[in-house]
């Protein structure tokens, strides 16, 4: 009958209960739960899209499935009522509500005298943050009480996220969590912005967090040498060093290491090859771009495959390095 958003975000001020709407802040009601109900009613009404046949539709009721208990993810049962062709219709839908806390600008100004004291800039080696990483950061912000209460605002831009906090320790805790969760490289800088009433110098902390984002099976360059990216571990990036053919962990917690990690440009060494035959100890590949002049007969032990199965007649993206053939993915 009508489409409504499947998920709604609700951001409210932990100090005064104001809530965020369309980029601004509005006064809340007596209780946060009451504010949430009214907010949901408003957002769902504004964003509801009745289907063509429906003459009129409205949000009849909203029922939270759990008692409201601060930041977290909630489920709500929404009843939508309407009329079509002289008939009354009722439809129930389940939506997800993600409630999170922030500090509104007014409370920020009140508590610190002047906005934020720390900024965490999150960037990615891929140029922009991937969806998984964004979700992961939101999770870190939500789950950690020692961070969430100090976040003034989160600005999302093309390059990444700028997270503003009223507390420098909280900013360092956040950066530390991002480092361990995403093997990120972290750099701090400090800028003097004036003096406190006591005469002590007042500084603003900026922490740059650079998250390495690659696809498993992607070729990356570590200090100029080709590696195959497998994934992340708590200690860093798990790769295969293609010079040695061995798995290793590139420890990105060490300063400057991540600066030496880039996308690898394989150039002509990345080839599309068809597996012609696989028998006994021998695997025979044909370079499909060069035709019959390029047939590679390789001992099975020199072929490292990262695809689920290899079948004669199929074409694979292949990287030949150090006497080994790395089969990266099927190209169809
Ligand atoms: Zn407030």
Short mmCIF file of C-alpha atoms and ligand atoms in Angstrom, two decimals:
data_model
loop_
_atom_site.label_atom_id
_atom_site.label_comp_id
_atom_site.label_asym_id
_atom_site.label_seq_id
_atom_site.Cartn_x
_atom_site.Cartn_y
_atom_site.Cartn_z
CA UNK A 1 0.00 0.00 0.00
CA UNK A 2 2.80 2.38 0.90
CA UNK A 3 6.55 2.17 1.09
CA UNK A 4 8.25 3.42 4.23
CA UNK A 5 11.98 3.41 5.09
CA UNK A 6 13.18 0.07 6.47
CA UNK A 7 15.58 1.77 8.84
CA UNK A 8 15.51 5.12 10.58
CA UNK A 9 18.33 6.78 12.46
CA UNK A 10 17.64 8.77 15.59
CA UNK A 11 20.32 10.97 17.09
CA UNK A 12 19.62 12.74 20.33
CA UNK A 13 21.62 14.92 22.68
CA UNK A 14 22.81 13.03 25.74
CA UNK A 15 22.59 16.17 27.87
CA UNK A 16 19.38 17.98 26.92
CA UNK A 17 17.44 15.42 24.86
CA UNK A 18 17.31 17.55 21.69
CA UNK A 19 17.14 15.50 18.50
CA UNK A 20 18.69 15.89 15.10
CA UNK A 21 16.51 16.42 12.06
CA UNK A 22 17.55 17.48 8.56
CA UNK A 23 20.97 18.62 9.69
CA UNK A 24 19.67 20.79 12.54
CA UNK A 25 18.76 20.24 16.18
CA UNK A 26 15.27 20.49 17.64
CA UNK A 27 14.07 20.59 21.21
CA UNK A 28 13.02 17.20 22.60
CA UNK A 29 10.03 16.26 24.74
CA UNK A 30 10.00 15.36 28.43
CA UNK A 31 11.42 11.86 27.85
CA UNK A 32 13.73 10.62 25.11
CA UNK A 33 11.30 7.79 24.39
CA UNK A 34 8.53 10.31 23.82
CA UNK A 35 10.80 12.30 21.53
CA UNK A 36 11.64 9.13 19.61
CA UNK A 37 7.96 8.28 19.05
CA UNK A 38 7.17 11.72 17.74
CA UNK A 39 10.30 11.77 15.61
CA UNK A 40 9.44 8.40 14.04
CA UNK A 41 5.91 9.53 13.33
CA UNK A 42 7.18 12.65 11.60
CA UNK A 43 9.96 10.96 9.61
CA UNK A 44 7.78 8.07 8.46
CA UNK A 45 4.96 10.41 7.46
CA UNK A 46 7.31 12.62 5.46
CA UNK A 47 9.10 9.73 3.77
CA UNK A 48 6.12 7.45 3.14
CA UNK A 49 5.43 6.76 -0.54
CA UNK A 50 1.89 5.48 -1.21
CA UNK A 51 1.52 3.24 -4.23
CA UNK A 52 -0.46 4.53 -7.21
CA UNK A 53 -3.79 2.92 -6.39
CA UNK A 54 -3.90 4.35 -2.89
CA UNK A 55 -5.79 7.62 -2.45
CA UNK A 56 -4.66 8.36 1.05
CA UNK A 57 -2.30 6.73 3.55
CA UNK A 58 -1.09 7.66 7.00
CA UNK A 59 0.92 6.30 9.90
CA UNK A 60 -1.66 4.93 12.30
CA UNK A 61 0.59 3.78 15.13
CA UNK A 62 4.17 2.98 16.05
CA UNK A 63 5.06 0.41 18.66
CA UNK A 64 8.60 -0.12 19.93
CA UNK A 65 9.20 -3.83 20.44
CA UNK A 66 11.67 -3.23 23.28
CA UNK A 67 11.66 -0.67 26.08
CA UNK A 68 13.77 2.34 25.14
CA UNK A 69 17.07 2.09 26.95
CA UNK A 70 19.52 4.55 25.42
CA UNK A 71 21.66 4.15 22.29
CA UNK A 72 21.18 0.95 20.34
CA UNK A 73 19.21 -0.76 17.64
CA UNK A 74 15.49 -1.18 18.14
CA UNK A 75 12.69 -2.79 16.22
CA UNK A 76 9.39 -1.02 15.77
CA UNK A 77 6.05 -2.23 14.47
CA UNK A 78 4.49 0.41 12.24
CA UNK A 79 0.83 0.32 11.32
CA UNK A 80 0.01 2.16 8.13
CA UNK A 81 -3.63 2.82 7.30
CA UNK A 82 -5.15 4.10 4.09
CA UNK A 83 -7.96 4.14 1.56
CA UNK A 84 -8.13 2.80 -1.95
CA UNK A 85 -11.21 2.50 -4.13
CA UNK A 86 -13.53 3.22 -1.23
CA UNK A 87 -11.96 0.50 0.91
CA UNK A 88 -10.02 0.89 4.14
CA UNK A 89 -6.66 -0.79 4.27
CA UNK A 90 -4.26 -1.57 7.08
CA UNK A 91 -0.70 -2.75 6.71
CA UNK A 92 1.91 -3.58 9.36
CA UNK A 93 5.62 -3.24 8.79
CA UNK A 94 8.69 -3.90 10.88
CA UNK A 95 11.39 -1.23 10.80
CA UNK A 96 14.77 -0.87 12.44
CA UNK A 97 15.55 2.19 14.51
CA UNK A 98 19.14 3.04 15.23
CA UNK A 99 19.35 5.38 18.19
CA UNK A 100 22.60 7.10 19.01
CA UNK A 101 23.73 9.88 21.27
CA UNK A 102 25.65 13.00 20.48
CA UNK A 103 26.09 16.33 22.12
CA UNK A 104 24.13 19.13 20.51
CA UNK A 105 26.02 22.31 19.61
CA UNK A 106 24.41 24.20 22.47
CA UNK A 107 25.45 21.67 25.10
CA UNK A 108 28.86 21.48 23.47
CA UNK A 109 29.28 25.18 23.76
CA UNK A 110 28.07 25.05 27.36
CA UNK A 111 30.33 22.20 28.42
CA UNK A 112 33.56 23.28 26.77
CA UNK A 113 33.15 26.95 26.14
CA UNK A 114 34.20 26.38 22.55
CA UNK A 115 33.13 23.47 20.41
CA UNK A 116 35.31 20.44 20.02
CA UNK A 117 38.80 19.70 21.29
CA UNK A 118 39.73 16.85 19.02
CA UNK A 119 39.10 15.76 15.50
CA UNK A 120 39.56 12.26 14.13
CA UNK A 121 39.87 12.23 10.34
CA UNK A 122 39.23 8.79 8.91
CA UNK A 123 40.47 8.13 5.39
CA UNK A 124 40.98 5.07 3.21
CA UNK A 125 43.72 3.91 0.87
CA UNK A 126 40.90 3.31 -1.63
CA UNK A 127 40.18 7.06 -1.84
CA UNK A 128 36.80 6.76 -0.15
CA UNK A 129 35.57 4.63 2.72
CA UNK A 130 33.88 1.36 1.87
CA UNK A 131 30.48 0.46 3.24
CA UNK A 132 31.87 -2.26 5.55
CA UNK A 133 34.32 0.15 7.07
CA UNK A 134 31.68 2.81 7.63
CA UNK A 135 29.43 0.28 9.31
CA UNK A 136 32.37 -0.87 11.42
CA UNK A 137 33.16 2.69 12.52
CA UNK A 138 29.52 3.33 13.41
CA UNK A 139 29.63 0.17 15.51
CA UNK A 140 32.78 1.31 17.33
CA UNK A 141 31.19 4.71 18.03
CA UNK A 142 27.98 3.16 19.26
CA UNK A 143 29.40 0.42 21.43
CA UNK A 144 31.97 2.36 23.34
CA UNK A 145 30.54 4.50 26.11
CA UNK A 146 33.93 6.09 26.68
CA UNK A 147 33.69 7.50 23.14
CA UNK A 148 30.03 7.99 22.24
CA UNK A 149 29.29 10.60 24.87
CA UNK A 150 32.08 12.84 23.58
CA UNK A 151 31.19 12.82 19.91
CA UNK A 152 29.86 16.22 18.88
CA UNK A 153 29.29 15.48 15.24
CA UNK A 154 30.33 13.18 12.44
CA UNK A 155 30.83 14.82 9.06
CA UNK A 156 30.76 12.51 6.10
CA UNK A 157 32.48 13.77 3.00
CA UNK A 158 33.78 12.29 -0.22
CA UNK A 159 37.15 11.32 1.25
CA UNK A 160 35.90 9.90 4.52
CA UNK A 161 34.63 10.82 7.95
CA UNK A 162 35.55 13.69 10.24
CA UNK A 163 34.60 12.86 13.79
CA UNK A 164 34.60 15.75 16.25
CA UNK A 165 34.94 15.08 19.95
CA UNK A 166 34.89 17.21 23.04
CA UNK A 167 37.55 15.10 24.73
CA UNK A 168 41.07 14.33 23.55
CA UNK A 169 41.39 11.11 25.52
CA UNK A 170 38.20 9.82 23.93
CA UNK A 171 39.64 10.74 20.51
CA UNK A 172 42.79 8.74 21.26
CA UNK A 173 40.71 5.78 22.44
CA UNK A 174 38.70 5.96 19.23
CA UNK A 175 41.84 6.10 17.08
CA UNK A 176 43.28 3.13 18.99
CA UNK A 177 40.15 1.10 18.39
CA UNK A 178 40.18 1.93 14.68
CA UNK A 179 43.85 0.96 14.52
CA UNK A 180 43.24 -2.44 16.06
CA UNK A 181 39.99 -3.12 14.21
CA UNK A 182 41.11 -2.03 10.74
CA UNK A 183 44.91 -2.20 10.89
CA UNK A 184 44.83 1.53 10.38
CA UNK A 185 47.76 3.90 10.44
CA UNK A 186 47.38 6.65 13.01
CA UNK A 187 49.12 10.03 13.11
CA UNK A 188 48.61 12.78 15.65
CA UNK A 189 49.09 16.47 15.25
CA UNK A 190 48.41 19.28 17.63
CA UNK A 191 47.48 22.85 16.97
CA UNK A 192 47.45 25.68 19.48
CA UNK A 193 44.17 27.54 19.43
CA UNK A 194 44.54 29.97 22.30
CA UNK A 195 44.86 30.07 26.05
CA UNK A 196 42.65 28.74 28.78
CA UNK A 197 41.42 31.18 31.48
CA UNK A 198 44.18 29.80 33.71
CA UNK A 199 46.74 31.01 31.19
CA UNK A 200 47.68 27.49 30.09
CA UNK A 201 47.92 27.03 26.39
CA UNK A 202 44.98 25.32 24.78
CA UNK A 203 45.42 22.96 21.89
CA UNK A 204 43.29 21.08 19.43
CA UNK A 205 44.23 17.52 18.64
CA UNK A 206 43.86 16.18 15.11
CA UNK A 207 44.28 12.45 14.59
CA UNK A 208 44.55 11.12 11.05
CA UNK A 209 43.45 7.52 10.69
CA UNK A 210 44.26 5.84 7.38
CA UNK A 211 42.49 2.55 6.78
CA UNK A 212 43.92 0.13 4.25
CA UNK A 213 41.09 -1.15 2.11
CA UNK A 214 41.73 -3.85 -0.45
CA UNK A 215 39.81 -6.79 -1.84
CA UNK A 216 40.98 -10.24 -0.80
CA UNK A 217 42.85 -11.54 -3.82
CA UNK A 218 43.96 -8.05 -4.85
CA UNK A 219 47.59 -7.37 -5.64
CA UNK A 220 49.17 -4.78 -3.40
CA UNK A 221 52.63 -3.32 -3.26
CA UNK A 222 54.49 -3.42 0.05
CA UNK A 223 57.63 -1.28 -0.20
CA UNK A 224 57.53 -1.74 -3.95
CA UNK A 225 57.25 -5.53 -3.92
CA UNK A 226 54.13 -7.41 -5.01
CA UNK A 227 52.00 -9.07 -2.36
CA UNK A 228 48.65 -10.73 -2.59
CA UNK A 229 46.20 -9.29 -0.06
CA UNK A 230 44.29 -11.95 1.88
CA UNK A 231 42.64 -9.97 4.66
CA UNK A 232 43.16 -8.26 7.98
CA UNK A 233 44.18 -9.65 11.32
CA UNK A 234 44.55 -7.91 14.64
CA UNK A 235 48.25 -7.44 13.93
CA UNK A 236 48.05 -6.09 10.41
CA UNK A 237 47.52 -7.11 6.82
CA UNK A 238 47.70 -10.78 5.97
CA UNK A 239 49.39 -11.21 2.61
CA UNK A 240 51.39 -13.57 0.50
CA UNK A 241 54.75 -12.10 -0.34
CA UNK A 242 54.97 -13.03 -4.00
CA UNK A 243 58.76 -12.87 -4.01
CA UNK A 244 58.97 -15.70 -1.49
CA UNK A 245 55.55 -17.29 -2.00
CA UNK A 246 55.07 -17.24 1.78
CA UNK A 247 52.27 -15.87 3.86
CA UNK A 248 53.19 -12.97 6.11
CA UNK A 249 51.58 -10.34 8.29
CA UNK A 250 52.51 -6.78 7.39
CA UNK A 251 52.57 -5.13 10.79
CA UNK A 252 50.80 -1.84 10.15
CA UNK A 253 50.93 -0.75 13.78
CA UNK A 254 54.56 0.26 13.21
CA UNK A 255 54.92 3.88 12.20
CA UNK A 256 55.23 4.51 8.49
CA UNK A 257 54.62 0.92 7.39
CA UNK A 258 51.22 1.66 5.88
CA UNK A 259 52.69 4.58 3.94
CA UNK A 260 54.66 1.96 1.96
CA UNK A 261 51.53 -0.03 1.08
CA UNK A 262 49.79 0.76 -2.19
CA UNK A 263 47.77 -0.83 -4.92
CA UNK A 264 50.10 -2.81 -7.15
CA UNK A 265 50.12 -2.01 -10.85
CA UNK A 266 50.77 -5.39 -12.42
CA UNK A 267 50.92 -4.06 -15.98
CA UNK A 268 51.56 -6.74 -18.56
CA UNK A 269 52.20 -9.38 -15.95
CA UNK A 270 48.50 -9.76 -15.19
CA UNK A 271 47.21 -12.08 -17.90
CA UNK A 272 44.03 -13.80 -18.89
CA UNK A 273 44.73 -17.47 -19.31
CA UNK A 274 42.58 -20.45 -20.11
CA UNK A 275 43.33 -23.72 -18.39
CA UNK A 276 43.71 -26.18 -21.26
CA UNK A 277 44.45 -29.32 -19.32
CA UNK A 278 45.24 -30.48 -15.85
CA UNK A 279 46.67 -33.94 -15.57
CA UNK A 280 49.23 -35.61 -13.36
CA UNK A 281 51.88 -33.12 -12.44
CA UNK A 282 51.23 -30.73 -15.29
CA UNK A 283 48.86 -27.83 -15.83
CA UNK A 284 48.72 -26.24 -19.25
CA UNK A 285 47.52 -22.67 -19.72
CA UNK A 286 46.84 -20.70 -22.88
CA UNK A 287 47.15 -16.92 -22.95
CA UNK A 288 43.79 -15.97 -24.45
CA UNK A 289 44.98 -12.54 -25.55
CA UNK A 290 48.04 -13.87 -27.35
CA UNK A 291 46.58 -17.08 -28.73
CA UNK A 292 48.48 -20.24 -29.52
CA UNK A 293 51.91 -18.63 -29.42
CA UNK A 294 51.65 -18.46 -25.64
CA UNK A 295 51.16 -21.80 -23.97
CA UNK A 296 52.51 -22.29 -20.47
CA UNK A 297 53.11 -25.82 -19.26
CA UNK A 298 53.55 -25.53 -15.50
CA UNK A 299 54.33 -28.10 -12.82
CA UNK A 300 51.33 -28.35 -10.51
CA UNK A 301 53.45 -27.33 -7.50
CA UNK A 302 54.16 -23.94 -9.03
CA UNK A 303 50.47 -23.05 -9.37
CA UNK A 304 48.84 -21.29 -6.43
CA UNK A 305 45.12 -21.01 -6.88
CA UNK A 306 42.79 -18.56 -5.11
CA UNK A 307 39.66 -19.69 -6.89
CA UNK A 308 37.31 -22.34 -5.59
CA UNK A 309 38.01 -24.83 -8.33
CA UNK A 310 39.88 -24.89 -11.60
CA UNK A 311 38.39 -26.52 -14.67
CA UNK A 312 39.80 -26.92 -18.17
CA UNK A 313 38.14 -24.49 -20.62
CA UNK A 314 37.71 -21.71 -18.07
CA UNK A 315 39.56 -18.42 -18.19
CA UNK A 316 41.37 -17.01 -15.18
CA UNK A 317 43.19 -13.85 -14.28
CA UNK A 318 46.72 -14.99 -13.65
CA UNK A 319 49.81 -13.29 -12.23
CA UNK A 320 53.15 -14.87 -13.00
CA UNK A 321 55.91 -13.97 -10.60
CA UNK A 322 59.02 -15.58 -9.17
CA UNK A 323 58.51 -18.83 -11.07
CA UNK A 324 55.00 -19.25 -9.71
CA UNK A 325 51.61 -18.89 -11.29
CA UNK A 326 49.03 -17.20 -9.09
CA UNK A 327 45.49 -17.83 -10.24
CA UNK A 328 43.60 -14.85 -8.81
CA UNK A 329 40.04 -15.10 -10.09
CA UNK A 330 37.87 -16.50 -12.79
CA UNK A 331 37.12 -13.98 -15.54
CA UNK A 332 34.42 -15.95 -17.32
ZN1 LIG B 1 22.01 19.32 24.09
#
